[in-house]
Coordinates of C-alpha atoms (C1' of nucleotides) in Angstrom, one line a residue:
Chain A
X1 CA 0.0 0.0 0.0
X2 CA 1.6 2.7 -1.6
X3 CA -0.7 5.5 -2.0
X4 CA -0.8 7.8 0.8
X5 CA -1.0 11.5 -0.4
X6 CA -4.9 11.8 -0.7
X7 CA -4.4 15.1 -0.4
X8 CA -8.2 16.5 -0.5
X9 CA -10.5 14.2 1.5
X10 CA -12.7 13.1 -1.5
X11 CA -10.1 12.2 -3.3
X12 CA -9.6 8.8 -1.9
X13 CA -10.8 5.7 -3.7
X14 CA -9.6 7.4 -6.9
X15 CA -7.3 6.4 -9.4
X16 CA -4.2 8.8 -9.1
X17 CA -4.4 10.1 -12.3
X18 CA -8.0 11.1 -11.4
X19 CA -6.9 13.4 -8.3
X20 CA -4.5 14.8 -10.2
X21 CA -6.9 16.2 -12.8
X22 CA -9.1 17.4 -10.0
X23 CA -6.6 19.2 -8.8
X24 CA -4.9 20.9 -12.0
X25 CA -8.1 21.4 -12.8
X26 CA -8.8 23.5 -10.1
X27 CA -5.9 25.0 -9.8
X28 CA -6.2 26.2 -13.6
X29 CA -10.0 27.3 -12.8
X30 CA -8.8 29.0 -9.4
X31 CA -5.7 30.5 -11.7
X32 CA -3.1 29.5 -9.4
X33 CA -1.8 28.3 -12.4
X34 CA -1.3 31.5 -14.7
X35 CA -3.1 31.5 -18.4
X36 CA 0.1 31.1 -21.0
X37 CA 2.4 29.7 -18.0
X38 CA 4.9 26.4 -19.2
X39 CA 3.8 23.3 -17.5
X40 CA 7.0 21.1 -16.9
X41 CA 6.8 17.5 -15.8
X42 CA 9.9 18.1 -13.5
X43 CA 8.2 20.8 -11.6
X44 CA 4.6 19.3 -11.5
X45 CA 6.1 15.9 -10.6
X46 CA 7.6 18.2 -7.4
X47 CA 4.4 19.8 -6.7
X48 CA 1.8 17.1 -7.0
X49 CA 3.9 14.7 -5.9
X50 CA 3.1 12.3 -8.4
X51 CA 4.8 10.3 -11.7
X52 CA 4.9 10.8 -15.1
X53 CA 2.1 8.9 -15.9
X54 CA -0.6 10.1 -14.4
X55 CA 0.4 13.7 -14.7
X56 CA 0.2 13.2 -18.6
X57 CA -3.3 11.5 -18.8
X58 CA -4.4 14.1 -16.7
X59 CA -2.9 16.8 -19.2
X60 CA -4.3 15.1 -22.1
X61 CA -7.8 14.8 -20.5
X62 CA -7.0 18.8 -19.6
X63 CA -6.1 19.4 -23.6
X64 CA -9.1 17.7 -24.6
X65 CA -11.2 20.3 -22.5
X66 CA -9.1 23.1 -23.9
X67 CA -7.8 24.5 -20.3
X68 CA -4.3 23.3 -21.5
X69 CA -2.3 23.5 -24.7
X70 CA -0.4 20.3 -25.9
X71 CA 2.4 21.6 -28.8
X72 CA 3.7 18.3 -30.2
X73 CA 7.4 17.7 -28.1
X74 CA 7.1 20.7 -26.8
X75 CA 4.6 20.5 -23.6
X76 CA 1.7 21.6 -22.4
X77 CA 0.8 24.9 -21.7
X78 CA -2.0 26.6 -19.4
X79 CA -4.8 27.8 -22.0
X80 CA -4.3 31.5 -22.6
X81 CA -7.3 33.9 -22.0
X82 CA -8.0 36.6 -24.7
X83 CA -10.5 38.8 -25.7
X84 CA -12.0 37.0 -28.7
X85 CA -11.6 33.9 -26.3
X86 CA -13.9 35.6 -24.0
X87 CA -16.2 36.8 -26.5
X88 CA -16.3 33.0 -28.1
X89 CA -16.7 32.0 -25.0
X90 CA -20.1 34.1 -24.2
X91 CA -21.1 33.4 -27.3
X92 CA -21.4 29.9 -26.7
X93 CA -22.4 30.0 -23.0
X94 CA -25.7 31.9 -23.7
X95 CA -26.8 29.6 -26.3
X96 CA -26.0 26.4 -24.3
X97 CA -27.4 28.2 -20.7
X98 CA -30.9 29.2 -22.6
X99 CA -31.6 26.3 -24.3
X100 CA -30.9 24.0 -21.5
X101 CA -32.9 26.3 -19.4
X102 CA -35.2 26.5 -22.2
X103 CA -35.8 22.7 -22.1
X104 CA -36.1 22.6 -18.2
X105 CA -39.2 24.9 -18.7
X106 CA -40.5 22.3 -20.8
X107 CA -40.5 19.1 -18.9
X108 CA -39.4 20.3 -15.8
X109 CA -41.8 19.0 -12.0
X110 CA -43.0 20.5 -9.5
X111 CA -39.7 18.9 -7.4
X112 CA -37.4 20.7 -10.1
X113 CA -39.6 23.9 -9.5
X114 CA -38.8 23.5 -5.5
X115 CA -35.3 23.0 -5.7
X116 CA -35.1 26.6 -7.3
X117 CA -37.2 28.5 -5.0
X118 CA -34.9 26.6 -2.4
X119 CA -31.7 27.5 -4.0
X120 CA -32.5 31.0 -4.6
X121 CA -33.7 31.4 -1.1
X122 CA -30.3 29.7 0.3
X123 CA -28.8 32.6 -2.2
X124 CA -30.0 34.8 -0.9
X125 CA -29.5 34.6 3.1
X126 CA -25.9 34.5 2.1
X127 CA -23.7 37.8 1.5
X128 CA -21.4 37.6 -1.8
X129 CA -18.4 39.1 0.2
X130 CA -16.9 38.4 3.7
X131 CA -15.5 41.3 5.9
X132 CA -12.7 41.3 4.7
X133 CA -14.0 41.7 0.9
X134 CA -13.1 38.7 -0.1
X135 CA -15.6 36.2 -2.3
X136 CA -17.4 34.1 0.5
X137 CA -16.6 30.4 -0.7
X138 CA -20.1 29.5 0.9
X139 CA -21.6 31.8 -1.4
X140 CA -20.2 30.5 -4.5
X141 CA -20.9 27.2 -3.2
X142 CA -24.8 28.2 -3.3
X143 CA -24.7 30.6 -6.7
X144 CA -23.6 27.4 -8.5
X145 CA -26.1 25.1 -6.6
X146 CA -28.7 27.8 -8.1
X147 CA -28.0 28.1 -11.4
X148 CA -27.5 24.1 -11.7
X149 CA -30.7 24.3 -10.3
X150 CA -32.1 25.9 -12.9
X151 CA -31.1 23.3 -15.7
X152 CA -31.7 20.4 -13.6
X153 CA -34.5 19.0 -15.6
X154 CA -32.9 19.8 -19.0
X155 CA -32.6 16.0 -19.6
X156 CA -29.6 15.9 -22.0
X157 CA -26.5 14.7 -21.1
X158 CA -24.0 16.0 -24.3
X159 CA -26.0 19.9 -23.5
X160 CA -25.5 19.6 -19.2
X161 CA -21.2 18.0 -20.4
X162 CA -20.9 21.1 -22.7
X163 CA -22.5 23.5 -20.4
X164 CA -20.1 22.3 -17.4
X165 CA -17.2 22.8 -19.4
X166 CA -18.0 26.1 -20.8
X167 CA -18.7 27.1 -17.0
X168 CA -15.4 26.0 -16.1
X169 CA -13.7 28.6 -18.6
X170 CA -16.0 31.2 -17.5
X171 CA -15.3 30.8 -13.5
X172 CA -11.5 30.8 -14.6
X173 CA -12.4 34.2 -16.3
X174 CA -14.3 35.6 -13.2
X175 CA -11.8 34.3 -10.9
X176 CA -8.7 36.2 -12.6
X177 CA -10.8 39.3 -12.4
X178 CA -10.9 39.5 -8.4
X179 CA -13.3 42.0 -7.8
X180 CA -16.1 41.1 -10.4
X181 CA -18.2 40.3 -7.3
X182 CA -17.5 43.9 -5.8
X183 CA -18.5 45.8 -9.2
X184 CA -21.9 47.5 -7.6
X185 CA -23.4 45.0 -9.2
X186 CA -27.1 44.0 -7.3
X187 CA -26.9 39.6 -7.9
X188 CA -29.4 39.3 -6.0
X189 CA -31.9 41.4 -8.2
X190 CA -30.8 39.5 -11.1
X191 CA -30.8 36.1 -9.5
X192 CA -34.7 36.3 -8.6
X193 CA -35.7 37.9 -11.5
X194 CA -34.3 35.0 -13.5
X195 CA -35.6 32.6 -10.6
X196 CA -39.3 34.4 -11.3
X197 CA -39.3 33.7 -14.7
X198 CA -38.0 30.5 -14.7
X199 CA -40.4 29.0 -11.9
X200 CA -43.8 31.2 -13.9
X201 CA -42.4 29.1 -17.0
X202 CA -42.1 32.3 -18.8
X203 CA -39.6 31.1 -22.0
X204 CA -39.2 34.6 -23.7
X205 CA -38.7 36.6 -20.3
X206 CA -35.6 33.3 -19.0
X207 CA -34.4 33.8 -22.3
X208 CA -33.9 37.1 -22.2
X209 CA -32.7 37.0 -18.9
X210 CA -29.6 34.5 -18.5
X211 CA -28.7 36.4 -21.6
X212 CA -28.3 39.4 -20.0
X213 CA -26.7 37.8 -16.9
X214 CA -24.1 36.2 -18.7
X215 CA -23.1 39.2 -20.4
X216 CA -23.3 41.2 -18.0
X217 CA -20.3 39.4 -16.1
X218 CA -18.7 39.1 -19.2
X219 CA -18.9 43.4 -19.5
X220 CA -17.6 43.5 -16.5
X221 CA -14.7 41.2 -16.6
X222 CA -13.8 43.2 -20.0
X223 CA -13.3 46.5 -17.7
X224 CA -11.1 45.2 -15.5
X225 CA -7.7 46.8 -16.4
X226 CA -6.0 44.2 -13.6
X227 CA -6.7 41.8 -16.1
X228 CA -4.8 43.1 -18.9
X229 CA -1.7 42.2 -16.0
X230 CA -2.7 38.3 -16.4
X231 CA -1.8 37.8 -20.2
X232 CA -5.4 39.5 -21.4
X233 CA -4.6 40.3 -25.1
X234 CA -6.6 40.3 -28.4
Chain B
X1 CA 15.6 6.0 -34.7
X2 CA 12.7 3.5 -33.6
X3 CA 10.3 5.4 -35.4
X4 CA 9.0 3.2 -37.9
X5 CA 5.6 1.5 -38.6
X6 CA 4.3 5.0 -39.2
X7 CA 1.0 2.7 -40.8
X8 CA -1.0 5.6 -42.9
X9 CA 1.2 8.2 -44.7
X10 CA 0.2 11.0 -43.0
X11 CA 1.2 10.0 -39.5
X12 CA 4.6 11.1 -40.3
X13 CA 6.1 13.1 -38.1
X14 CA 3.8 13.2 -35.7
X15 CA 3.9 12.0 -32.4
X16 CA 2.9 8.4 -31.3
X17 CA -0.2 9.0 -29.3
X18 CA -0.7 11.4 -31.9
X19 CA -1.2 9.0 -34.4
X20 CA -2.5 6.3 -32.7
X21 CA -5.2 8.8 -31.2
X22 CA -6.1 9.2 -35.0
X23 CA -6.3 5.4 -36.0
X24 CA -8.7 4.6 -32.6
X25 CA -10.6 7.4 -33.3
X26 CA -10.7 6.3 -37.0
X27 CA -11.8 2.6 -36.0
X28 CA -14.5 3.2 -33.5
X29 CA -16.3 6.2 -35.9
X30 CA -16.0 3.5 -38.8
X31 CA -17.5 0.8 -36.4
X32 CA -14.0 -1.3 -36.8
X33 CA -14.3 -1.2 -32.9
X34 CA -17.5 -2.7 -32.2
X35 CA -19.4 -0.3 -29.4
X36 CA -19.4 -1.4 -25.7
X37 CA -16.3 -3.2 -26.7
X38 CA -13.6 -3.8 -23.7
X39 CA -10.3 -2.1 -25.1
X40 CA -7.3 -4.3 -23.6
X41 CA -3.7 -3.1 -23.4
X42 CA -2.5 -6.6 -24.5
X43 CA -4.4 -6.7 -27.6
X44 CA -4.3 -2.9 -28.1
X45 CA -0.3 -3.4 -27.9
X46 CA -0.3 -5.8 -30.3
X47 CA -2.6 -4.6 -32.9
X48 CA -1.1 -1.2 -33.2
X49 CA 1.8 -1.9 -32.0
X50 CA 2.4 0.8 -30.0
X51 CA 3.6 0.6 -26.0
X52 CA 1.0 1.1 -23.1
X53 CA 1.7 5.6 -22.9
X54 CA 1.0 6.7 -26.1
X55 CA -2.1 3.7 -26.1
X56 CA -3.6 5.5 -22.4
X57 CA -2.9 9.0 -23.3
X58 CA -4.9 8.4 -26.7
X59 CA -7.7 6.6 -25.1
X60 CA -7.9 9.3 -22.4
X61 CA -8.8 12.0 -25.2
X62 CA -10.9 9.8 -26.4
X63 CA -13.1 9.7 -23.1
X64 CA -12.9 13.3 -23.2
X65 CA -15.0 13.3 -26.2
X66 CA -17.0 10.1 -25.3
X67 CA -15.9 8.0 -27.7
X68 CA -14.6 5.6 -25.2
X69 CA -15.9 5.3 -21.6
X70 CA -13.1 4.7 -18.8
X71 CA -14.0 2.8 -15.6
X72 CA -12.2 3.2 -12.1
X73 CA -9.6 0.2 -12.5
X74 CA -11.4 -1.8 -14.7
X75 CA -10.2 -0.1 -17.9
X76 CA -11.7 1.6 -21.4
X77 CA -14.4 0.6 -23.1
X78 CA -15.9 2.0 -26.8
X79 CA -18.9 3.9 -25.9
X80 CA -22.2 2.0 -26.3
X81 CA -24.6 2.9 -28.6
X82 CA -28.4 3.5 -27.6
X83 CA -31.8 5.1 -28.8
X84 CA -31.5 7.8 -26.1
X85 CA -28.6 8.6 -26.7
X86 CA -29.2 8.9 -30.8
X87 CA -32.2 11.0 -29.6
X88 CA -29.3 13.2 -27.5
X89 CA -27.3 13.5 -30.4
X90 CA -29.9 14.7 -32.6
X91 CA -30.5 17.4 -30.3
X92 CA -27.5 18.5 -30.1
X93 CA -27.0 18.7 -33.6
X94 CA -29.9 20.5 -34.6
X95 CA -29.1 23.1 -32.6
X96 CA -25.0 23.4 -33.0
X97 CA -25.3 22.8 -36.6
X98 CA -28.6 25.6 -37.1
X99 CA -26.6 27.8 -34.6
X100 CA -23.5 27.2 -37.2
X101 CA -25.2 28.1 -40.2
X102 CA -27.5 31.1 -39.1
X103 CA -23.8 32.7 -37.6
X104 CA -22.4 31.8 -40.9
X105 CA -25.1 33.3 -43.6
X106 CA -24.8 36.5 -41.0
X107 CA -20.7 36.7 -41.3
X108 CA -20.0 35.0 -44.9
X109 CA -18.2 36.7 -47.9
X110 CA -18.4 36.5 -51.1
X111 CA -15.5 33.7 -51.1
X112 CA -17.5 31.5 -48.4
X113 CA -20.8 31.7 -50.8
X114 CA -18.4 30.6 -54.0
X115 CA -17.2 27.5 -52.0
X116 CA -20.6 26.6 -51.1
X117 CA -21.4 26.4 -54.8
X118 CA -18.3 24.3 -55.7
X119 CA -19.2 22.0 -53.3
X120 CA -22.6 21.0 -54.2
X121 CA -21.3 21.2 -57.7
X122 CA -18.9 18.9 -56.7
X123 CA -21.3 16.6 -54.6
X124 CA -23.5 16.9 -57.5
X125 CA -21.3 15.2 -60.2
X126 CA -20.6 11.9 -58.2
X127 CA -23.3 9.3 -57.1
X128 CA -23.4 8.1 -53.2
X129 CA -23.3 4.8 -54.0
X130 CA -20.7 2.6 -55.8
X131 CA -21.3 -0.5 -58.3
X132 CA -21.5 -2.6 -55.9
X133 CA -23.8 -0.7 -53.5
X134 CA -21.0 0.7 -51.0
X135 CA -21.2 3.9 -50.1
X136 CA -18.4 5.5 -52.0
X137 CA -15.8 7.6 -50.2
X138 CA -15.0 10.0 -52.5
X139 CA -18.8 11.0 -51.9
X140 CA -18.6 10.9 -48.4
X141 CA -15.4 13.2 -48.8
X142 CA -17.4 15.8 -50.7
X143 CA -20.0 15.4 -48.3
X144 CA -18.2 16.5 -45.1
X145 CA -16.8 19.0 -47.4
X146 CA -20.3 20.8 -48.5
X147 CA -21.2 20.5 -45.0
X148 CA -18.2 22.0 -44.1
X149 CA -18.2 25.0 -46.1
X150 CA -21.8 25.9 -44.6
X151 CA -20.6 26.6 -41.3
X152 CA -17.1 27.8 -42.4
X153 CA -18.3 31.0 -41.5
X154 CA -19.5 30.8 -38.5
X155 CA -16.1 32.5 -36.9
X156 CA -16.4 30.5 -33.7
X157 CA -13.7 28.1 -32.5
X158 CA -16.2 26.6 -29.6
X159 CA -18.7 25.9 -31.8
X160 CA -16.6 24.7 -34.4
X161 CA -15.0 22.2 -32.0
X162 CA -18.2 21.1 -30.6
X163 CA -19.9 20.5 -34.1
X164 CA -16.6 18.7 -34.8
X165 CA -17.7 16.3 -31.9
X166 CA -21.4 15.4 -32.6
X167 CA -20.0 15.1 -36.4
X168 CA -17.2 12.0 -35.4
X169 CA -20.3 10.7 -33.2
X170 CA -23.1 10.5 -35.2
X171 CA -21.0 9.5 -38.6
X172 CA -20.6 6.5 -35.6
X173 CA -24.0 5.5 -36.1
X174 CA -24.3 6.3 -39.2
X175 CA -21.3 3.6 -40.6
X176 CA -22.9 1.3 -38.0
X177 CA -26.3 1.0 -39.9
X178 CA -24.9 -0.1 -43.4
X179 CA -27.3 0.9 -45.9
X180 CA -28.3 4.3 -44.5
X181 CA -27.6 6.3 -47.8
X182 CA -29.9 3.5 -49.7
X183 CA -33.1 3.9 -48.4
X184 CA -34.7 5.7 -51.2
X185 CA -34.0 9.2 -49.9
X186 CA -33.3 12.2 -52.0
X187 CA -29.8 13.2 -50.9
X188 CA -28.7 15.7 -53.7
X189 CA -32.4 17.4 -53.3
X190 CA -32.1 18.4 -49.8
X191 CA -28.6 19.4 -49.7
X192 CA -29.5 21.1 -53.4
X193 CA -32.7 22.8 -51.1
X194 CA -30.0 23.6 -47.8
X195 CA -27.0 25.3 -50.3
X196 CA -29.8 27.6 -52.1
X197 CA -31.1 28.4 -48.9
X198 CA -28.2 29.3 -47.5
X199 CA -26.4 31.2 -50.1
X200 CA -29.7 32.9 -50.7
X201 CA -29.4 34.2 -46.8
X202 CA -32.5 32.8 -46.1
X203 CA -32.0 31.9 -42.3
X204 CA -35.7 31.2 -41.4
X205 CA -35.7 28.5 -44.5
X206 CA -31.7 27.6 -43.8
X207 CA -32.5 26.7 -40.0
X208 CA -35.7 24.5 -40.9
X209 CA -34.1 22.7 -43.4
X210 CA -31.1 21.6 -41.8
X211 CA -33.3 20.4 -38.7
X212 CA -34.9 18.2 -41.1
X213 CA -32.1 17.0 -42.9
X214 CA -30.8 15.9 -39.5
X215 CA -33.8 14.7 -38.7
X216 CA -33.7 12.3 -41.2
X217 CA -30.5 10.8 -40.7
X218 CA -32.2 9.8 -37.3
X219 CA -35.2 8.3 -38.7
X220 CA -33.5 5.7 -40.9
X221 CA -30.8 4.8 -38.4
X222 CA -34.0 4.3 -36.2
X223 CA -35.9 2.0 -38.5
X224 CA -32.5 0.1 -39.1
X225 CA -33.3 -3.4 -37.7
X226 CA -29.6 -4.4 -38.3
X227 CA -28.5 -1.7 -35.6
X228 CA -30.3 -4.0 -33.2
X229 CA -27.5 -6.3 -33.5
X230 CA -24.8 -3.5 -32.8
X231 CA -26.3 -3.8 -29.2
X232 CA -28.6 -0.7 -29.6
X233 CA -31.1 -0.6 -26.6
X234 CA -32.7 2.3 -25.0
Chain C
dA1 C1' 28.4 42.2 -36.6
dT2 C1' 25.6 38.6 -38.3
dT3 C1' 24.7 34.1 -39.7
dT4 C1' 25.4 29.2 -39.7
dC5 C1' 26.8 25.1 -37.9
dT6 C1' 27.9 21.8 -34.2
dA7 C1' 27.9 20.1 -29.7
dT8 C1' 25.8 20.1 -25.4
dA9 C1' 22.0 20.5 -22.3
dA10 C1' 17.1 20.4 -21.1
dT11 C1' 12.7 18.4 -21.9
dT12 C1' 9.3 15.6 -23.7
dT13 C1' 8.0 11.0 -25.3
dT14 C1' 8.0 6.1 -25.0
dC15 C1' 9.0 1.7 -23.2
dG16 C1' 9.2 -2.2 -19.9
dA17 C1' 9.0 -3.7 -15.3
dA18 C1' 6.9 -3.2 -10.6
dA19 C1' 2.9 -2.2 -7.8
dA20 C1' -1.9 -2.0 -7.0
dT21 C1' -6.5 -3.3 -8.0
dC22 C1' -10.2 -6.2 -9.4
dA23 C1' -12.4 -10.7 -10.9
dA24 C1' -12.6 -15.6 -10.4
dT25 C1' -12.0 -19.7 -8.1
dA26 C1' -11.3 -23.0 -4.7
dG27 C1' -11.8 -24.4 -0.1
dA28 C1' -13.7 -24.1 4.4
dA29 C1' -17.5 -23.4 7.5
dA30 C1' -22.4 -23.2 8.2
Chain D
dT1 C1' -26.1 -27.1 -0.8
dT2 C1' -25.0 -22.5 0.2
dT3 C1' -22.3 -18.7 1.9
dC4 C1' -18.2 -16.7 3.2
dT5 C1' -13.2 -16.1 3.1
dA6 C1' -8.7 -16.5 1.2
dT7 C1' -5.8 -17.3 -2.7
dT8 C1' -4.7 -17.2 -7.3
dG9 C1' -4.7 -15.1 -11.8
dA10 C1' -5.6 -11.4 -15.0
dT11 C1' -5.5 -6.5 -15.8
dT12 C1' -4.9 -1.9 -14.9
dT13 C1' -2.2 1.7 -12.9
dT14 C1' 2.1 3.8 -11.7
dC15 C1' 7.0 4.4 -11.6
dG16 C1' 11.8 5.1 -13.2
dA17 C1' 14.9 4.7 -16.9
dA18 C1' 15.9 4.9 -22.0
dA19 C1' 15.1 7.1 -26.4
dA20 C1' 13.9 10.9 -29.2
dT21 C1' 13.2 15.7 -29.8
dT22 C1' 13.8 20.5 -29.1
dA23 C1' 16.3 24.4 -27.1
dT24 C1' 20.8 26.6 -25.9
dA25 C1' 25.4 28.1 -26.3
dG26 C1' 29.7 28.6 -28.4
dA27 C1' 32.7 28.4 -32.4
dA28 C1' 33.5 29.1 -37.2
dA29 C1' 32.5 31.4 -41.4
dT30 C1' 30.6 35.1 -44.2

DNA sequence: ATTTCTATAATTTTCGAAAATCAATAGAAA
DNA sequence: TTTCTATTGATTTTCGAAAATTATAGAAAT
């Protein structure tokens, strides 16, 4: 019995190739790991305390997600961020979030229907920021829970696989940006709004809606001039 | 220099798992691989004679894209086939591909309209089937290639890569279910029908008429009592 | 000074063996 | 005869070293 550094409680009873994407993954998405930066199988092997093997699976599942770069014998790379990635990125995440949306509306129950008004309601008894003005990790916890909530009854697996993967890129984006929470921006407002039309099965008015959410963020993250520091280019 | 059994031509300097990615990939979309099938290193090693690295690497991409299916420990699998998931796929499709072409007749130049015409020219001039009632792959070539230069267009690398996808996927089922192009259907009309919609700018008649072309596919695969064999369930 | 070539160093890619895990079977106990 | 446990066998997963490739630095030539 070799395998000892479980790390992250849930990580035991996984393979270690499987931890070791969590936690690149995470670290990519929490951009602890710059966009653009050279990933080097000497230094990860260091860090993550792992072998070869399992560090390159978890890279390749990585490249196949587009988080990281593979250049043939040359490495991998952390996916750089850009402007026209951003837009792309938008693009694509209003389509996917309003159609799956969309769909919930359609076949969603009455237990989908409660698991909003519960979500939204757990949202909302939560402040975004802590004292100290950071984002409260409880909160975040609870704005995903809410929006998953939302699509929950979309019942298609390729549209909820695409959707998590295109929220993945768009946290890293959010998360580079520190103080997209802090912009006077009132979630809340645009949280039950969206909630309202969702639950009233109003299609046009949810439509319209997570459109206007998404891009929202997205304005915002385009105005932060910090970001220009983390490799934001054309 | 071990380098050697570079198999097809164009695998030339390219890395292993590179190319072994491309002949997997090749044999489970062209059925080779039969779906559900268990993917064993032994045999793998020996059949394309690669080592075990370049083989897990490859087969780890694939289960990105779901071509494969990888279980804790108890190794890879080709991804099985099923009427829900078809019905998924179709979905998906319809709305990527519409999506696709609506961005494209919105964005395209003169040039993208002139290689929409030379490819149903081209598709035009050669007939689906062969002599001996194969499906002939020069056709198939010009095929992909007319639908390719619908969405050319489209200026979206997401949506690009996730047609890309659902393209390898339901090609899948369609090589699975032998006689699909035989069936009595009109091809050259409703891609004749698609092109002059779409080079005409008619989105509203451009977004119907791809849904039903898609649509179609589906249907036949459906009816195809051979499929049943394949080890389509629900 | 600039370029080109060669040798060296750094890094990725691949292989083969060791370790860990899972499936199957045989044997013991109920 | 059935159920449970231990052992064997088969297979995956992981490691560490070898091979191949790319990058770097210095020397020679233009």
């Amino acid at each position: 019995m070799t395998m000892a550094q479980g790390a992250t409680a849930d990580s035991a009873s996984k393979t270690l190739m499987g931890s070791v994407y969590d936690r690149l993954r995470r670290d990519i998405v929490d951009g602890e790991l710059r966009p653009g930066a050279r990933l080097r199988f000497d230094e990860l092997k260091e860090s993550y305390g792992v072998g070869l093997s399992p560090l390159r699976e978890a890279l390749t599942r990585l490249a196949a997600e587009k988080l990281v770069i593979l250049e043939q014998n040359r490495g991998f790379h952390v996916a750089p961020i850009s402007r026209s990635d951003l837009n792309d990125l938008l693009l694509m995440r209003q389509e996917i979030e309003s159609l799956a949306i969309l769909r919930s509306i359609e076949r969603g129950d009455d237990q989908w229907e409660s698991a909003i008004v519960a979500a939204i309601h757990a949202l909302g008894k939560r402040q975004s920021l802590t004292a100290e003005g950071h984002i409260d990790p409880e909160w975040e916890l609870r704005h995903r829970t809410f929006h998953d909530s939302l699509v929950a009854a979309c019942d298609s697996p390729r549209l909820l696989l695409y959707r998590q993967q295109l929220t993945d890129h768009a946290d890293r984006y959010r998360r580079l940006s520190h103080h997209y929470v802090s912009s006077g921006r009132d979630h809340l407002a645009e949280h039950c709004a969206l909630s309202d039309a969702v639950v009233a099965r109003d299609a046009e008015a949810a439509n319209r809606l997570i459109r206007q959410h998404l891009a929202r963020t997205v304005e915002i993250i385009q105005a932060d001039e910090d970001l220009q520091k983390s490799g934001l280019e054309d």
